[in-house]
């Protein structure tokens, strides 16, 4: 689905018209809270089992209990998506970083080069690990995990960093493979 297609039109035609009441309610909740239905959800809606699996994992990683803040998880999404040049995720999660941080430049700084952003040592260590896991997963060693512990992360936090980075590596690849485009709304958020 491209950002130029109307979500309503997409829902009312073809296989999208067959959505369950639960999925329609989920999309209505997105529309209410976000003012849109994210195109990533519409892209998965061709198979409700895939949509549900994607949404459950996303919601657990990004909204569930964690020693990582919501902003930190969004920062990981942007840093990983920068390495992978994922237009969809850079737009969507860059907007989330801007919103959550209150800093309209931070999303772009992380997207361009997180090392140039004004981050604390904890955030830098977190993004260093996430980027290394993205670029060289076979090179992750105990010293990388220890650097996170020194920065104040627990082993559970390290799991959450790795799970979030891994999820966005998968998601970036699916977005690229399917030519998934961000909703136009993301570009103007928190500017």
GROMACS .gro file of C-alpha atoms in nm:
model
  191
    1UNK     CA    1   0.000   0.000   0.000
    2UNK     CA    2   0.134   0.343  -0.086
    3UNK     CA    3   0.077   0.650   0.129
    4UNK     CA    4  -0.144   0.794  -0.145
    5UNK     CA    5  -0.409   0.523  -0.105
    6UNK     CA    6  -0.689   0.595   0.137
    7UNK     CA    7  -0.698   0.352   0.431
    8UNK     CA    8  -1.077   0.358   0.415
    9UNK     CA    9  -1.079   0.266   0.045
   10UNK     CA   10  -0.829  -0.012   0.110
   11UNK     CA   11  -1.043  -0.152   0.392
   12UNK     CA   12  -1.363  -0.153   0.189
   13UNK     CA   13  -1.233  -0.325  -0.123
   14UNK     CA   14  -1.099  -0.670  -0.201
   15UNK     CA   15  -0.981  -0.900   0.077
   16UNK     CA   16  -0.964  -0.606   0.321
   17UNK     CA   17  -1.344  -0.602   0.323
   18UNK     CA   18  -1.328  -0.943   0.495
   19UNK     CA   19  -1.161  -0.816   0.813
   20UNK     CA   20  -1.288  -0.953   1.140
   21UNK     CA   21  -1.471  -0.725   1.382
   22UNK     CA   22  -1.166  -0.746   1.614
   23UNK     CA   23  -0.931  -0.619   1.344
   24UNK     CA   24  -1.172  -0.343   1.244
   25UNK     CA   25  -1.192  -0.242   1.613
   26UNK     CA   26  -0.810  -0.239   1.632
   27UNK     CA   27  -0.793  -0.018   1.323
   28UNK     CA   28  -1.065   0.210   1.466
   29UNK     CA   29  -0.857   0.244   1.786
   30UNK     CA   30  -0.550   0.336   1.577
   31UNK     CA   31  -0.755   0.595   1.388
   32UNK     CA   32  -0.882   0.739   1.716
   33UNK     CA   33  -0.545   0.752   1.895
   34UNK     CA   34  -0.311   0.828   1.603
   35UNK     CA   35  -0.543   0.997   1.357
   36UNK     CA   36  -0.451   0.730   1.101
   37UNK     CA   37  -0.410   0.359   1.048
   38UNK     CA   38  -0.035   0.300   1.007
   39UNK     CA   39   0.039   0.159   0.663
   40UNK     CA   40   0.244  -0.120   0.820
   41UNK     CA   41  -0.075  -0.257   0.977
   42UNK     CA   42  -0.263  -0.228   0.651
   43UNK     CA   43   0.021  -0.411   0.476
   44UNK     CA   44  -0.020  -0.707   0.714
   45UNK     CA   45  -0.402  -0.704   0.700
   46UNK     CA   46  -0.412  -0.941   0.402
   47UNK     CA   47  -0.361  -1.219   0.660
   48UNK     CA   48  -0.509  -1.151   1.000
   49UNK     CA   49  -0.294  -1.416   1.168
   50UNK     CA   50   0.020  -1.239   1.044
   51UNK     CA   51  -0.122  -0.901   1.146
   52UNK     CA   52  -0.200  -1.030   1.493
   53UNK     CA   53   0.144  -1.188   1.536
   54UNK     CA   54   0.317  -0.869   1.417
   55UNK     CA   55   0.101  -0.645   1.637
   56UNK     CA   56   0.138  -0.860   1.947
   57UNK     CA   57   0.517  -0.871   1.918
   58UNK     CA   58   0.541  -0.500   1.836
   59UNK     CA   59   0.316  -0.404   2.128
   60UNK     CA   60   0.507  -0.628   2.367
   61UNK     CA   61   0.847  -0.492   2.262
   62UNK     CA   62   0.752  -0.126   2.231
   63UNK     CA   63   0.481  -0.084   2.495
   64UNK     CA   64   0.534  -0.369   2.741
   65UNK     CA   65   0.712  -0.364   3.075
   66UNK     CA   66   1.082  -0.297   3.031
   67UNK     CA   67   1.378  -0.127   3.194
   68UNK     CA   68   1.400   0.067   2.867
   69UNK     CA   69   1.190   0.376   2.827
   70UNK     CA   70   0.953   0.411   2.533
   71UNK     CA   71   1.189   0.677   2.396
   72UNK     CA   72   1.490   0.445   2.422
   73UNK     CA   73   1.304   0.173   2.232
   74UNK     CA   74   1.210   0.421   1.961
   75UNK     CA   75   1.572   0.537   1.945
   76UNK     CA   76   1.677   0.177   1.879
   77UNK     CA   77   1.417   0.155   1.601
   78UNK     CA   78   1.561   0.466   1.434
   79UNK     CA   79   1.929   0.367   1.472
   80UNK     CA   80   1.866   0.019   1.329
   81UNK     CA   81   1.647   0.159   1.051
   82UNK     CA   82   1.921   0.408   0.965
   83UNK     CA   83   2.170   0.127   0.908
   84UNK     CA   84   1.912  -0.053   0.693
   85UNK     CA   85   1.797   0.265   0.512
   86UNK     CA   86   1.433   0.183   0.588
   87UNK     CA   87   1.225   0.477   0.468
   88UNK     CA   88   0.909   0.357   0.643
   89UNK     CA   89   1.063   0.307   0.987
   90UNK     CA   90   1.285   0.613   0.973
   91UNK     CA   91   0.977   0.826   0.906
   92UNK     CA   92   0.744   0.659   1.156
   93UNK     CA   93   0.989   0.606   1.441
   94UNK     CA   94   1.172   0.932   1.378
   95UNK     CA   95   0.836   1.101   1.441
   96UNK     CA   96   0.797   0.901   1.763
   97UNK     CA   97   1.144   1.007   1.881
   98UNK     CA   98   1.055   1.371   1.812
   99UNK     CA   99   0.728   1.336   2.002
  100UNK     CA  100   0.863   1.149   2.301
  101UNK     CA  101   1.179   1.356   2.341
  102UNK     CA  102   1.021   1.695   2.276
  103UNK     CA  103   1.324   1.759   2.054
  104UNK     CA  104   1.234   1.810   1.687
  105UNK     CA  105   1.594   1.748   1.576
  106UNK     CA  106   1.668   1.427   1.769
  107UNK     CA  107   1.495   1.187   1.530
  108UNK     CA  108   1.696   1.322   1.236
  109UNK     CA  109   2.020   1.325   1.434
  110UNK     CA  110   1.980   0.957   1.520
  111UNK     CA  111   1.877   0.876   1.163
  112UNK     CA  112   2.179   1.054   1.015
  113UNK     CA  113   2.441   0.960   1.274
  114UNK     CA  114   2.341   0.885   1.632
  115UNK     CA  115   2.701   0.953   1.739
  116UNK     CA  116   2.645   1.322   1.653
  117UNK     CA  117   2.332   1.344   1.870
  118UNK     CA  118   2.340   1.479   2.224
  119UNK     CA  119   2.294   1.143   2.398
  120UNK     CA  120   2.403   1.031   2.740
  121UNK     CA  121   2.650   0.744   2.790
  122UNK     CA  122   2.368   0.495   2.855
  123UNK     CA  123   2.187   0.579   2.531
  124UNK     CA  124   2.511   0.577   2.330
  125UNK     CA  125   2.605   0.232   2.463
  126UNK     CA  126   2.255   0.106   2.383
  127UNK     CA  127   2.273   0.232   2.024
  128UNK     CA  128   2.632   0.112   1.979
  129UNK     CA  129   2.515  -0.239   2.070
  130UNK     CA  130   2.203  -0.218   1.851
  131UNK     CA  131   2.401  -0.102   1.549
  132UNK     CA  132   2.670  -0.366   1.598
  133UNK     CA  133   2.400  -0.632   1.629
  134UNK     CA  134   2.255  -0.503   1.301
  135UNK     CA  135   2.582  -0.476   1.108
  136UNK     CA  136   2.787  -0.759   1.258
  137UNK     CA  137   2.574  -0.997   1.463
  138UNK     CA  138   2.845  -1.261   1.450
  139UNK     CA  139   3.088  -1.021   1.619
  140UNK     CA  140   2.882  -0.967   1.937
  141UNK     CA  141   3.091  -1.088   2.232
  142UNK     CA  142   3.071  -1.077   2.609
  143UNK     CA  143   3.257  -0.744   2.614
  144UNK     CA  144   2.965  -0.588   2.423
  145UNK     CA  145   2.716  -0.709   2.682
  146UNK     CA  146   2.950  -0.600   2.961
  147UNK     CA  147   2.967  -0.248   2.815
  148UNK     CA  148   2.589  -0.233   2.849
  149UNK     CA  149   2.606  -0.351   3.210
  150UNK     CA  150   2.865  -0.083   3.286
  151UNK     CA  151   2.627   0.173   3.132
  152UNK     CA  152   2.360   0.060   3.380
  153UNK     CA  153   2.161  -0.201   3.189
  154UNK     CA  154   2.051  -0.529   3.347
  155UNK     CA  155   2.063  -0.860   3.164
  156UNK     CA  156   1.687  -0.828   3.110
  157UNK     CA  157   1.744  -0.483   2.957
  158UNK     CA  158   2.008  -0.634   2.727
  159UNK     CA  159   1.750  -0.890   2.615
  160UNK     CA  160   1.505  -0.606   2.543
  161UNK     CA  161   1.767  -0.408   2.349
  162UNK     CA  162   1.851  -0.714   2.141
  163UNK     CA  163   1.486  -0.808   2.087
  164UNK     CA  164   1.396  -0.455   1.977
  165UNK     CA  165   1.693  -0.429   1.742
  166UNK     CA  166   1.617  -0.774   1.600
  167UNK     CA  167   1.250  -0.692   1.546
  168UNK     CA  168   1.335  -0.379   1.351
  169UNK     CA  169   1.591  -0.562   1.140
  170UNK     CA  170   1.310  -0.799   1.037
  171UNK     CA  171   1.058  -0.520   0.997
  172UNK     CA  172   1.299  -0.310   0.788
  173UNK     CA  173   1.352  -0.600   0.553
  174UNK     CA  174   0.979  -0.660   0.513
  175UNK     CA  175   0.919  -0.289   0.448
  176UNK     CA  176   1.192  -0.284   0.183
  177UNK     CA  177   1.077  -0.609   0.023
  178UNK     CA  178   0.717  -0.490  -0.009
  179UNK     CA  179   0.785  -0.122  -0.093
  180UNK     CA  180   0.599  -0.021   0.222
  181UNK     CA  181   0.560   0.356   0.238
  182UNK     CA  182   0.505   0.565   0.551
  183UNK     CA  183   0.182   0.751   0.607
  184UNK     CA  184   0.224   1.114   0.503
  185UNK     CA  185   0.116   1.215   0.855
  186UNK     CA  186   0.447   1.100   1.003
  187UNK     CA  187   0.645   1.368   0.819
  188UNK     CA  188   0.470   1.656   0.997
  189UNK     CA  189   0.449   1.507   1.347
  190UNK     CA  190   0.620   1.689   1.634
  191UNK     CA  191   0.787   1.950   1.414
   0.00000   0.00000   0.00000
